[in-house]
mmCIF file of C-alpha atoms in Angstrom:
data_model
loop_
_atom_site.group_PDB
_atom_site.id
_atom_site.type_symbol
_atom_site.label_atom_id
_atom_site.label_comp_id
_atom_site.label_asym_id
_atom_site.label_seq_id
_atom_site.Cartn_x
_atom_site.Cartn_y
_atom_site.Cartn_z
ATOM 1 C CA MET A 1 18.435 -25.213 -4.680
ATOM 2 C CA HIS A 2 17.496 -22.596 -7.477
ATOM 3 C CA ASN A 3 16.478 -19.053 -5.125
ATOM 4 C CA PRO A 4 15.174 -16.761 -7.175
ATOM 5 C CA TYR A 5 15.248 -13.886 -4.503
ATOM 6 C CA SER A 6 19.346 -14.784 -4.418
ATOM 7 C CA GLU A 7 18.773 -13.889 -8.248
ATOM 8 C CA ILE A 8 17.011 -10.679 -8.331
ATOM 9 C CA PHE A 9 20.130 -9.389 -6.048
ATOM 10 C CA ARG A 10 22.609 -10.332 -8.057
ATOM 11 C CA THR A 11 21.842 -7.227 -10.405
ATOM 12 C CA PRO A 12 24.361 -4.830 -9.264
ATOM 13 C CA GLY A 13 22.622 -2.330 -6.646
ATOM 14 C CA THR A 14 19.494 -3.722 -6.206
ATOM 15 C CA LYS A 15 20.350 -4.786 -2.487
ATOM 16 C CA GLY A 16 21.033 -1.047 -1.475
ATOM 17 C CA PHE A 17 17.691 0.722 -2.977
ATOM 18 C CA ALA A 18 15.697 -1.859 -1.961
ATOM 19 C CA ALA A 19 16.988 -1.541 1.846
ATOM 20 C CA ALA A 20 17.345 1.875 1.476
ATOM 21 C CA ALA A 21 13.146 2.126 0.255
ATOM 22 C CA PHE A 22 12.259 -1.027 2.758
ATOM 23 C CA ILE A 23 13.908 2.056 5.678
ATOM 24 C CA ALA A 24 11.488 4.860 3.633
ATOM 25 C CA ARG A 25 8.253 3.102 3.556
ATOM 26 C CA LEU A 26 8.379 2.862 7.273
ATOM 27 C CA PRO A 27 5.782 6.199 7.921
ATOM 28 C CA ILE A 28 3.666 4.936 5.803
ATOM 29 C CA ALA A 29 2.206 2.674 9.052
ATOM 30 C CA MET A 30 3.911 4.806 11.227
ATOM 31 C CA ALA A 31 2.940 7.781 10.644
ATOM 32 C CA PRO A 32 -1.170 8.247 10.830
ATOM 33 C CA ILE A 33 -1.105 5.931 13.985
ATOM 34 C CA GLY A 34 1.944 7.895 15.570
ATOM 35 C CA ILE A 35 -0.173 10.765 15.253
ATOM 36 C CA VAL A 36 -3.119 8.964 16.506
ATOM 37 C CA ALA A 37 -0.523 7.586 19.958
ATOM 38 C CA MET A 38 1.220 11.057 19.885
ATOM 39 C CA LEU A 39 -2.157 13.386 20.175
ATOM 40 C CA SER A 40 -4.138 11.167 21.949
ATOM 41 C CA GLN A 41 -1.498 11.625 24.826
ATOM 42 C CA THR A 42 -0.712 14.814 24.629
ATOM 43 C CA ARG A 43 -4.181 16.626 23.868
ATOM 44 C CA GLY A 44 -6.418 14.453 25.707
ATOM 45 C CA GLU A 45 -8.976 14.705 22.595
ATOM 46 C CA TYR A 46 -8.985 11.455 20.453
ATOM 47 C CA TRP A 47 -11.237 14.173 17.973
ATOM 48 C CA LEU A 48 -8.190 16.215 17.270
ATOM 49 C CA ALA A 49 -5.916 12.850 17.416
ATOM 50 C CA GLY A 50 -8.049 10.878 14.353
ATOM 51 C CA GLY A 51 -8.887 14.264 12.815
ATOM 52 C CA VAL A 52 -5.268 15.459 12.383
ATOM 53 C CA SER A 53 -4.384 11.551 11.024
ATOM 54 C CA ALA A 54 -7.379 11.694 8.960
ATOM 55 C CA THR A 55 -5.765 14.951 6.825
ATOM 56 C CA PHE A 56 -2.812 13.622 6.601
ATOM 57 C CA ALA A 57 -3.761 9.901 5.225
ATOM 58 C CA PHE A 58 -6.245 11.455 2.655
ATOM 59 C CA THR A 59 -4.520 13.922 1.784
ATOM 60 C CA ASN A 60 -1.271 11.706 0.601
ATOM 61 C CA ALA A 61 -3.684 9.458 -0.848
ATOM 62 C CA PHE A 62 -5.329 11.934 -3.130
ATOM 63 C CA LEU A 63 -1.363 13.715 -3.558
ATOM 64 C CA ALA A 64 0.387 11.002 -4.377
ATOM 65 C CA PRO A 65 -0.641 10.067 -7.299
ATOM 66 C CA GLN A 66 -0.063 13.815 -8.591
ATOM 67 C CA ILE A 67 3.828 13.825 -7.498
ATOM 68 C CA SER A 68 4.293 9.950 -8.737
ATOM 69 C CA ARG A 69 2.903 12.292 -12.117
ATOM 70 C CA LEU A 70 5.132 14.151 -11.522
ATOM 71 C CA VAL A 71 8.398 11.331 -10.856
ATOM 72 C CA ASP A 72 7.168 9.993 -14.445
ATOM 73 C CA ARG A 73 7.997 13.507 -16.338
ATOM 74 C CA MET A 74 10.436 14.547 -14.557
ATOM 75 C CA GLY A 75 12.167 11.817 -12.880
ATOM 76 C CA GLN A 76 12.446 10.422 -9.096
ATOM 77 C CA THR A 77 15.625 12.597 -7.279
ATOM 78 C CA ALA A 78 13.745 16.119 -9.171
ATOM 79 C CA VAL A 79 10.556 14.978 -7.533
ATOM 80 C CA ALA A 80 11.286 13.112 -4.629
ATOM 81 C CA VAL A 81 13.985 16.048 -3.253
ATOM 82 C CA PRO A 82 11.910 18.171 -2.913
ATOM 83 C CA THR A 83 8.681 16.556 -1.638
ATOM 84 C CA THR A 84 10.365 14.663 0.550
ATOM 85 C CA ILE A 85 12.003 17.887 1.583
ATOM 86 C CA VAL A 86 8.389 19.590 2.303
ATOM 87 C CA SER A 87 7.707 16.446 4.122
ATOM 88 C CA ILE A 88 10.318 16.323 6.475
ATOM 89 C CA ILE A 89 9.902 19.880 7.916
ATOM 90 C CA ALA A 90 6.126 19.426 7.762
ATOM 91 C CA PHE A 91 6.619 16.494 10.158
ATOM 92 C CA ALA A 92 9.148 18.387 12.236
ATOM 93 C CA ALA A 93 6.012 20.942 12.635
ATOM 94 C CA LEU A 94 4.424 18.874 13.767
ATOM 95 C CA LEU A 95 6.320 17.385 16.932
ATOM 96 C CA VAL A 96 7.238 20.909 17.712
ATOM 97 C CA ALA A 97 3.461 22.368 17.821
ATOM 98 C CA THR A 98 2.402 18.625 19.759
ATOM 99 C CA ASN A 99 5.583 19.474 22.291
ATOM 100 C CA GLN A 100 4.635 23.055 22.305
ATOM 101 C CA ASP A 101 1.043 23.164 22.392
ATOM 102 C CA TRP A 102 0.396 25.155 19.943
ATOM 103 C CA PRO A 103 -3.012 25.840 18.051
ATOM 104 C CA ALA A 104 -4.747 23.057 16.363
ATOM 105 C CA TRP A 105 -5.299 25.049 13.171
ATOM 106 C CA THR A 106 -1.303 24.187 13.606
ATOM 107 C CA LEU A 107 -1.266 20.428 13.627
ATOM 108 C CA PHE A 108 -4.052 20.283 11.135
ATOM 109 C CA VAL A 109 -1.226 22.350 8.258
ATOM 110 C CA SER A 110 1.563 20.737 9.239
ATOM 111 C CA ALA A 111 -0.258 17.241 8.586
ATOM 112 C CA PHE A 112 -1.512 18.728 5.641
ATOM 113 C CA LEU A 113 2.138 19.595 3.782
ATOM 114 C CA ALA A 114 3.645 16.372 5.492
ATOM 115 C CA ALA A 115 1.264 14.487 2.945
ATOM 116 C CA ALA A 116 3.823 15.731 0.058
ATOM 117 C CA MET A 117 5.616 12.417 0.889
ATOM 118 C CA PRO A 118 6.663 10.715 -2.532
ATOM 119 C CA SER A 119 5.419 6.938 -2.694
ATOM 120 C CA VAL A 120 8.486 4.902 -2.052
ATOM 121 C CA PRO A 121 6.332 1.293 -2.771
ATOM 122 C CA ALA A 122 5.736 2.862 -6.664
ATOM 123 C CA MET A 123 9.432 4.360 -7.026
ATOM 124 C CA VAL A 124 10.227 1.235 -6.073
ATOM 125 C CA ARG A 125 8.568 -0.894 -8.027
ATOM 126 C CA ALA A 126 9.442 1.581 -11.403
ATOM 127 C CA ARG A 127 13.436 0.501 -10.476
ATOM 128 C CA TRP A 128 12.748 -3.093 -10.511
ATOM 129 C CA THR A 129 10.766 -2.713 -13.611
ATOM 130 C CA GLU A 130 13.841 -0.772 -15.047
ATOM 131 C CA ILE A 131 16.485 -3.648 -14.641
ATOM 132 C CA PHE A 132 13.512 -6.688 -15.312
ATOM 133 C CA ARG A 133 11.333 -5.566 -17.783
ATOM 134 C CA ASP A 134 9.416 -8.177 -19.740
ATOM 135 C CA ARG A 135 11.967 -10.779 -17.861
ATOM 136 C CA PRO A 136 10.553 -13.497 -14.771
ATOM 137 C CA GLU A 137 12.562 -11.450 -12.272
ATOM 138 C CA LEU A 138 9.993 -9.484 -12.052
ATOM 139 C CA ASN A 139 7.279 -11.614 -10.426
ATOM 140 C CA THR A 140 10.077 -11.745 -7.470
ATOM 141 C CA ALA A 141 11.144 -9.069 -7.230
ATOM 142 C CA PHE A 142 7.112 -7.837 -7.031
ATOM 143 C CA ALA A 143 6.528 -10.969 -5.078
ATOM 144 C CA PHE A 144 9.486 -9.321 -2.768
ATOM 145 C CA GLU A 145 8.203 -5.963 -2.397
ATOM 146 C CA SER A 146 4.686 -7.350 -1.438
ATOM 147 C CA ALA A 147 6.363 -8.872 0.919
ATOM 148 C CA ALA A 148 8.406 -6.056 2.009
ATOM 149 C CA ASP A 149 5.223 -4.520 2.262
ATOM 150 C CA GLU A 150 3.625 -6.403 4.682
ATOM 151 C CA LEU A 151 6.534 -6.562 6.895
ATOM 152 C CA VAL A 152 6.372 -2.758 7.132
ATOM 153 C CA TYR A 153 2.670 -2.128 7.867
ATOM 154 C CA ILE A 154 3.150 -5.434 10.704
ATOM 155 C CA ALA A 155 6.282 -3.724 12.004
ATOM 156 C CA GLY A 156 5.734 0.444 11.346
ATOM 157 C CA ALA A 157 2.183 0.597 13.369
ATOM 158 C CA SER A 158 3.333 -1.457 16.507
ATOM 159 C CA LEU A 159 6.853 0.403 16.473
ATOM 160 C CA SER A 160 5.178 3.890 16.282
ATOM 161 C CA VAL A 161 2.886 3.181 19.089
ATOM 162 C CA GLY A 162 5.144 0.986 21.210
ATOM 163 C CA LEU A 163 8.133 3.673 21.278
ATOM 164 C CA SER A 164 5.448 6.265 22.013
ATOM 165 C CA VAL A 165 3.931 4.552 25.361
ATOM 166 C CA ALA A 166 7.468 3.471 25.789
ATOM 167 C CA LEU A 167 9.771 6.227 25.860
ATOM 168 C CA PHE A 168 7.497 10.265 24.807
ATOM 169 C CA PRO A 169 4.426 10.627 22.955
ATOM 170 C CA GLU A 170 6.690 12.449 20.579
ATOM 171 C CA ALA A 171 9.102 9.167 19.863
ATOM 172 C CA GLY A 172 6.578 7.232 17.629
ATOM 173 C CA MET A 173 6.583 10.088 14.929
ATOM 174 C CA LEU A 174 10.457 11.567 15.756
ATOM 175 C CA ALA A 175 11.698 7.431 14.825
ATOM 176 C CA SER A 176 9.234 7.576 11.296
ATOM 177 C CA THR A 177 10.499 11.102 10.728
ATOM 178 C CA LEU A 178 13.767 10.283 10.511
ATOM 179 C CA PHE A 179 13.309 7.037 8.564
ATOM 180 C CA LEU A 180 12.164 8.890 5.999
ATOM 181 C CA ALA A 181 14.914 11.728 6.048
ATOM 182 C CA PHE A 182 17.300 8.660 6.037
ATOM 183 C CA GLY A 183 15.551 6.144 3.510
ATOM 184 C CA MET A 184 15.230 8.226 1.016
ATOM 185 C CA THR A 185 18.378 10.183 1.456
ATOM 186 C CA ALA A 186 20.105 6.532 0.763
ATOM 187 C CA PHE A 187 17.318 5.850 -2.329
ATOM 188 C CA ILE A 188 17.721 9.168 -3.941
ATOM 189 C CA LEU A 189 21.787 8.630 -3.856
ATOM 190 C CA GLN A 190 21.671 5.630 -5.542
ATOM 191 C CA ARG A 191 21.586 7.221 -9.117
ATOM 192 C CA ALA A 192 22.746 3.997 -11.009
ATOM 193 C CA SER A 193 19.384 2.085 -10.877
ATOM 194 C CA GLU A 194 17.089 5.273 -11.308
ATOM 195 C CA PRO A 195 14.920 4.771 -14.319
ATOM 196 C CA LYS A 196 15.374 6.739 -17.666
ATOM 197 C CA VAL A 197 12.752 9.336 -18.006
ATOM 198 C CA ARG A 198 10.362 8.185 -20.697
ATOM 199 C CA PRO A 199 7.977 11.725 -22.052
ATOM 200 C CA LEU A 200 4.844 10.612 -23.634
ATOM 201 C CA GLU A 201 5.099 11.351 -27.778
ATOM 202 C CA HIS A 202 3.108 14.380 -29.041
ATOM 203 C CA GLY A 203 3.714 15.786 -25.510
ATOM 204 C CA SER A 204 0.548 14.320 -23.847
ATOM 205 C CA GLY A 205 -0.658 15.337 -20.187
ATOM 206 C CA GLY A 206 -2.742 12.382 -19.414
ATOM 207 C CA SER A 207 -3.205 10.976 -16.467
ATOM 208 C CA ALA A 208 -2.699 6.615 -15.662
ATOM 209 C CA ILE A 209 -6.425 6.857 -14.218
ATOM 210 C CA ALA A 210 -7.499 7.460 -17.411
ATOM 211 C CA LEU A 211 -6.501 4.099 -18.504
ATOM 212 C CA TRP A 212 -9.259 1.652 -18.064
ATOM 213 C CA PRO A 213 -7.364 -1.562 -16.662
ATOM 214 C CA VAL A 214 -5.306 1.304 -13.822
ATOM 215 C CA ARG A 215 -9.260 2.113 -13.121
ATOM 216 C CA ILE A 216 -10.420 -2.054 -12.786
ATOM 217 C CA VAL A 217 -6.918 -2.676 -10.443
ATOM 218 C CA THR A 218 -7.521 0.889 -8.289
ATOM 219 C CA PHE A 219 -11.431 0.246 -8.115
ATOM 220 C CA ALA A 220 -11.482 -3.505 -6.898
ATOM 221 C CA LEU A 221 -7.951 -2.460 -4.213
ATOM 222 C CA ILE A 222 -10.102 -0.229 -2.534
ATOM 223 C CA PHE A 223 -12.361 -3.663 -1.219
ATOM 224 C CA VAL A 224 -9.401 -5.386 -0.895
ATOM 225 C CA GLY A 225 -7.771 -3.141 1.518
ATOM 226 C CA ALA A 226 -11.430 -2.392 2.868
ATOM 227 C CA ILE A 227 -10.529 -6.452 3.632
ATOM 228 C CA PHE A 228 -7.428 -5.993 5.346
ATOM 229 C CA ALA A 229 -8.970 -3.476 7.600
ATOM 230 C CA THR A 230 -11.576 -5.438 8.636
ATOM 231 C CA ALA A 231 -9.885 -8.369 9.968
ATOM 232 C CA GLU A 232 -8.152 -5.219 12.210
ATOM 233 C CA VAL A 233 -10.919 -3.749 13.479
ATOM 234 C CA SER A 234 -13.107 -6.882 13.742
ATOM 235 C CA SER A 235 -10.075 -9.095 15.381
ATOM 236 C CA VAL A 236 -10.242 -6.320 17.889
ATOM 237 C CA ALA A 237 -13.680 -5.718 18.458
ATOM 238 C CA ILE A 238 -13.509 -9.532 19.138
ATOM 239 C CA THR A 239 -11.459 -10.826 21.009
ATOM 240 C CA LYS A 240 -12.238 -8.208 23.745
ATOM 241 C CA GLU A 241 -15.827 -9.161 23.020
ATOM 242 C CA LEU A 242 -14.354 -12.873 24.403
ATOM 243 C CA GLY A 243 -12.442 -11.259 27.335
ATOM 244 C CA GLN A 244 -9.257 -11.936 25.378
ATOM 245 C CA PRO A 245 -7.878 -8.476 24.154
ATOM 246 C CA GLY A 246 -4.735 -9.339 24.028
ATOM 247 C CA ALA A 247 -4.934 -11.767 21.771
ATOM 248 C CA ALA A 248 -6.107 -9.485 19.192
ATOM 249 C CA SER A 249 -2.130 -8.668 18.537
ATOM 250 C CA LEU A 250 -1.091 -12.650 17.623
ATOM 251 C CA VAL A 251 -4.622 -12.961 15.456
ATOM 252 C CA ILE A 252 -3.450 -10.104 13.390
ATOM 253 C CA GLY A 253 0.098 -11.133 13.173
ATOM 254 C CA VAL A 254 -0.540 -14.484 12.204
ATOM 255 C CA TYR A 255 -3.132 -12.840 9.241
ATOM 256 C CA ALA A 256 0.266 -10.910 7.316
ATOM 257 C CA LEU A 257 1.886 -14.212 8.191
ATOM 258 C CA GLY A 258 -0.523 -16.023 5.779
ATOM 259 C CA SER A 259 -0.020 -13.499 3.570
ATOM 260 C CA PHE A 260 3.253 -12.834 3.525
ATOM 261 C CA ALA A 261 4.082 -16.471 3.069
ATOM 262 C CA VAL A 262 2.266 -17.483 0.318
ATOM 263 C CA GLY A 263 3.510 -14.336 -1.594
ATOM 264 C CA LEU A 264 7.146 -14.841 -1.487
ATOM 265 C CA ILE A 265 6.030 -19.253 -2.437
ATOM 266 C CA VAL A 266 4.175 -17.356 -5.199
ATOM 267 C CA GLY A 267 6.833 -14.444 -6.219
ATOM 268 C CA ALA A 268 9.008 -18.036 -6.719
ATOM 269 C CA LEU A 269 7.459 -19.410 -9.122
ATOM 270 C CA ASN A 270 7.041 -18.675 -12.630
ATOM 271 C CA LEU A 271 3.429 -18.961 -12.639
ATOM 272 C CA GLN A 272 2.130 -18.782 -17.147
ATOM 273 C CA ALA A 273 -0.549 -18.157 -16.981
ATOM 274 C CA PRO A 274 -2.064 -14.489 -17.886
ATOM 275 C CA LYS A 275 -2.148 -12.531 -14.818
ATOM 276 C CA GLN A 276 -5.487 -11.125 -15.280
ATOM 277 C CA ARG A 277 -6.255 -14.630 -14.892
ATOM 278 C CA LEU A 278 -4.986 -15.445 -11.447
ATOM 279 C CA LEU A 279 -5.764 -12.200 -10.063
ATOM 280 C CA ALA A 280 -9.424 -13.250 -10.997
ATOM 281 C CA ILE A 281 -8.365 -16.256 -8.818
ATOM 282 C CA SER A 282 -6.711 -14.874 -6.409
ATOM 283 C CA LEU A 283 -9.830 -12.682 -5.207
ATOM 284 C CA ALA A 284 -12.037 -15.620 -5.750
ATOM 285 C CA ILE A 285 -9.959 -17.514 -2.987
ATOM 286 C CA ILE A 286 -10.121 -14.127 -0.738
ATOM 287 C CA SER A 287 -14.218 -13.801 -1.105
ATOM 288 C CA LEU A 288 -14.405 -17.762 -0.337
ATOM 289 C CA THR A 289 -12.094 -17.589 3.099
ATOM 290 C CA THR A 290 -13.939 -14.471 3.794
ATOM 291 C CA LEU A 291 -17.419 -17.185 4.622
ATOM 292 C CA PRO A 292 -15.596 -18.945 7.539
ATOM 293 C CA LEU A 293 -14.644 -15.602 9.262
ATOM 294 C CA LEU A 294 -18.572 -15.158 10.237
ATOM 295 C CA VAL A 295 -18.574 -18.213 12.670
ATOM 296 C CA ALA A 296 -15.424 -18.189 14.015
ATOM 297 C CA ASN A 297 -16.594 -17.461 17.515
ATOM 298 C CA THR A 298 -13.638 -18.190 19.281
ATOM 299 C CA VAL A 299 -9.541 -17.067 19.720
ATOM 300 C CA PRO A 300 -8.246 -20.617 18.206
ATOM 301 C CA LEU A 301 -10.978 -20.770 15.475
ATOM 302 C CA LEU A 302 -10.587 -16.866 14.695
ATOM 303 C CA ALA A 303 -6.439 -17.411 14.639
ATOM 304 C CA ILE A 304 -6.785 -20.272 11.711
ATOM 305 C CA ALA A 305 -9.758 -18.310 9.994
ATOM 306 C CA ILE A 306 -8.047 -15.125 9.800
ATOM 307 C CA PHE A 307 -4.630 -17.561 8.436
ATOM 308 C CA PHE A 308 -5.835 -18.203 5.683
ATOM 309 C CA SER A 309 -8.271 -15.345 4.983
ATOM 310 C CA GLY A 310 -4.974 -13.735 4.114
ATOM 311 C CA VAL A 311 -3.103 -16.114 2.442
ATOM 312 C CA ALA A 312 -4.281 -14.702 -1.059
ATOM 313 C CA ILE A 313 -3.789 -11.001 0.052
ATOM 314 C CA SER A 314 -0.323 -10.356 -1.383
ATOM 315 C CA PRO A 315 -0.314 -13.485 -4.254
ATOM 316 C CA THR A 316 -3.205 -10.282 -5.275
ATOM 317 C CA PHE A 317 -1.101 -7.679 -5.218
ATOM 318 C CA ILE A 318 1.592 -9.160 -6.902
ATOM 319 C CA MET A 319 -0.264 -9.979 -9.697
ATOM 320 C CA ALA A 320 -1.929 -5.976 -9.630
ATOM 321 C CA PHE A 321 0.738 -4.769 -10.076
ATOM 322 C CA GLY A 322 1.931 -6.917 -12.982
ATOM 323 C CA ILE A 323 -0.779 -5.647 -14.832
ATOM 324 C CA ILE A 324 -0.196 -1.792 -14.081
ATOM 325 C CA GLU A 325 3.780 -2.919 -15.595
ATOM 326 C CA ARG A 326 1.871 -4.274 -18.334
ATOM 327 C CA ARG A 327 -0.995 -2.595 -19.525
ATOM 328 C CA VAL A 328 -0.095 0.966 -18.646
ATOM 329 C CA PRO A 329 2.795 3.550 -21.120
ATOM 330 C CA GLU A 330 6.292 3.221 -19.292
ATOM 331 C CA ALA A 331 6.013 6.784 -19.154
ATOM 332 C CA MET A 332 2.946 6.583 -17.268
ATOM 333 C CA LEU A 333 4.372 3.843 -14.947
ATOM 334 C CA THR A 334 5.312 5.029 -11.551
ATOM 335 C CA GLU A 335 1.969 7.339 -11.666
ATOM 336 C CA GLY A 336 -0.102 3.796 -12.351
ATOM 337 C CA ILE A 337 1.457 2.070 -9.022
ATOM 338 C CA THR A 338 1.042 4.906 -6.953
ATOM 339 C CA TRP A 339 -2.568 4.858 -7.878
ATOM 340 C CA VAL A 340 -2.661 0.783 -7.026
ATOM 341 C CA MET A 341 -1.565 2.101 -3.374
ATOM 342 C CA THR A 342 -3.680 4.626 -3.070
ATOM 343 C CA GLY A 343 -6.381 2.049 -3.514
ATOM 344 C CA ILE A 344 -5.211 0.312 -1.352
ATOM 345 C CA GLY A 345 -4.775 2.969 1.540
ATOM 346 C CA ILE A 346 -8.414 4.524 0.803
ATOM 347 C CA GLY A 347 -9.952 1.077 1.037
ATOM 348 C CA MET A 348 -8.250 0.132 4.687
ATOM 349 C CA ALA A 349 -9.532 3.757 5.747
ATOM 350 C CA LEU A 350 -13.121 2.815 4.232
ATOM 351 C CA GLY A 351 -12.952 -0.706 5.406
ATOM 352 C CA ALA A 352 -11.908 0.855 9.559
ATOM 353 C CA PHE A 353 -15.268 3.116 9.348
ATOM 354 C CA VAL A 354 -17.492 1.118 7.630
ATOM 355 C CA ALA A 355 -16.180 -2.101 10.030
ATOM 356 C CA GLY A 356 -16.415 -0.039 13.479
ATOM 357 C CA TRP A 357 -19.780 1.635 12.721
ATOM 358 C CA VAL A 358 -21.394 -2.585 11.704
ATOM 359 C CA VAL A 359 -19.796 -3.667 15.261
ATOM 360 C CA ASP A 360 -20.717 -1.130 17.198
ATOM 361 C CA ASN A 361 -24.460 -1.773 15.718
ATOM 362 C CA TYR A 362 -24.492 -5.043 14.625
ATOM 363 C CA GLY A 363 -22.133 -6.993 16.806
ATOM 364 C CA ALA A 364 -18.446 -7.643 17.048
ATOM 365 C CA GLN A 365 -18.852 -11.027 15.269
ATOM 366 C CA ASN A 366 -21.053 -9.050 11.835
ATOM 367 C CA GLY A 367 -17.651 -6.818 11.259
ATOM 368 C CA PHE A 368 -17.093 -9.622 8.844
ATOM 369 C CA TRP A 369 -19.972 -9.138 6.480
ATOM 370 C CA VAL A 370 -18.039 -6.171 5.354
ATOM 371 C CA SER A 371 -14.698 -8.361 4.314
ATOM 372 C CA VAL A 372 -17.622 -10.541 2.547
ATOM 373 C CA VAL A 373 -19.234 -8.244 0.543
ATOM 374 C CA ALA A 374 -16.130 -6.276 -0.419
ATOM 375 C CA GLY A 375 -14.411 -9.690 -2.193
ATOM 376 C CA MET A 376 -17.422 -10.257 -3.834
ATOM 377 C CA ILE A 377 -17.167 -6.775 -4.924
ATOM 378 C CA ALA A 378 -13.359 -6.666 -5.757
ATOM 379 C CA PHE A 379 -14.095 -10.525 -7.600
ATOM 380 C CA VAL A 380 -16.922 -9.365 -9.662
ATOM 381 C CA THR A 381 -15.511 -6.196 -11.057
ATOM 382 C CA VAL A 382 -11.549 -8.184 -12.134
ATOM 383 C CA LEU A 383 -13.674 -10.518 -13.495
ATOM 384 C CA ALA A 384 -16.195 -8.335 -15.489
ATOM 385 C CA GLY A 385 -12.600 -6.574 -16.533
ATOM 386 C CA GLN A 386 -11.193 -9.643 -17.877
ATOM 387 C CA LYS A 387 -10.906 -8.173 -21.472
ATOM 388 C CA ALA A 388 -9.819 -4.388 -20.507
ATOM 389 C CA LEU A 389 -6.972 -5.923 -18.507
ATOM 390 C CA ALA A 390 -5.891 -8.697 -20.738
ATOM 391 C CA GLY A 391 -5.236 -5.414 -23.493
ATOM 392 C CA GLU A 392 -8.371 -6.238 -25.951
ATOM 393 C CA ASP A 393 -10.409 -3.582 -24.964
ATOM 394 C CA GLU A 394 -8.460 -1.573 -27.267
ATOM 395 C CA GLY A 395 -10.950 1.465 -28.336
ATOM 396 C CA ASN A 396 -11.358 2.267 -24.566
ATOM 397 C CA LEU A 397 -7.644 2.566 -24.220
ATOM 398 C CA VAL A 398 -7.748 4.333 -27.399
ATOM 399 C CA SER A 399 -10.353 7.103 -26.069
ATOM 400 C CA ALA A 400 -7.741 7.716 -23.223
ATOM 401 C CA VAL A 401 -4.779 8.436 -23.985
ATOM 402 C CA PRO A 402 -3.096 9.427 -27.177
ATOM 403 C CA GLN A 403 -2.462 6.084 -29.344
ATOM 404 C CA SER A 404 1.698 6.535 -29.900
ATOM 405 C CA ALA A 405 1.192 5.674 -25.742
ATOM 406 C CA LYS A 406 -0.077 2.569 -25.181
#
């Protein structure tokens, strides 16, 4: 039987950079929660733990597109080496500051500098694009990376917290830092698959976020990220309210499982429909499947509803990145992908906050209203932006970047 995933890994070098990228991106999930687990145990102040973690997360969300823009201009190795070194040193300083009980300001400064960590998901997708540009294998490669992202979020956070609790408070962050160091070293050393630098003509310094397709997809995926976070927060609150708090991890795992499985299936198919239309369909499914969550008042019902609400998450990511690959100039690709990843991260942070507020004030079950509203906004955004996503709204693109960059 034909296996499209085995096909993409027959190309020399793909196994190596994909494996290295998986290890190098584990800190994306491990670091934020690892900081909370570490500082909450050593300092005993959750506000401090949350503040330092938020400093890292939001600074990285702001810096990552700027770093990726430099990657597009100068190459992965030239930019990833110094930024990774800065990030590793800063993480090490954070570990020492925690262990030696240094002043609180040193924790914030270390977390701020650690946010220089480059966007591994964007760089690895740029390598796949370099190999399979304008070929159906690229859809399969993006599906594989979306599945890898799911595994990172499932395994990374659990591993970070588990190590901190089982061994010593700094264990999760120590492991995260080592994964970053070894993963990025292995990734950078594989120069043969590194994308070529393609400078924009006329010395343009434009940003990818000036392009309407990037704006639309990033804005829509902020709300998809909010749905993802709301599912986690509300599931924890509902299972606790039902007297079965231990079931939360199972429910959240089922959510990721649905997304993971369907994403792999979509990646194996050579879908011919326009990607902007498939993205709209995926978001329509996400919107509809948030509704049963409002009436899932038992753990079994919650698990079933959560499973179906997650089935379109990975396909949404696959189509979103596919649109970016087609609508963003090659010289802006890494930055364009990073903006989308940033949107997801911002959405998860905002979604967790808003869902938590709704749960505190209106009850656990009502937390899922955040998912319903977010799903509708994401769907309407992409539906209204179909022409721009299809490349038909050329006038807007011209105003954003030079004619030569389209």
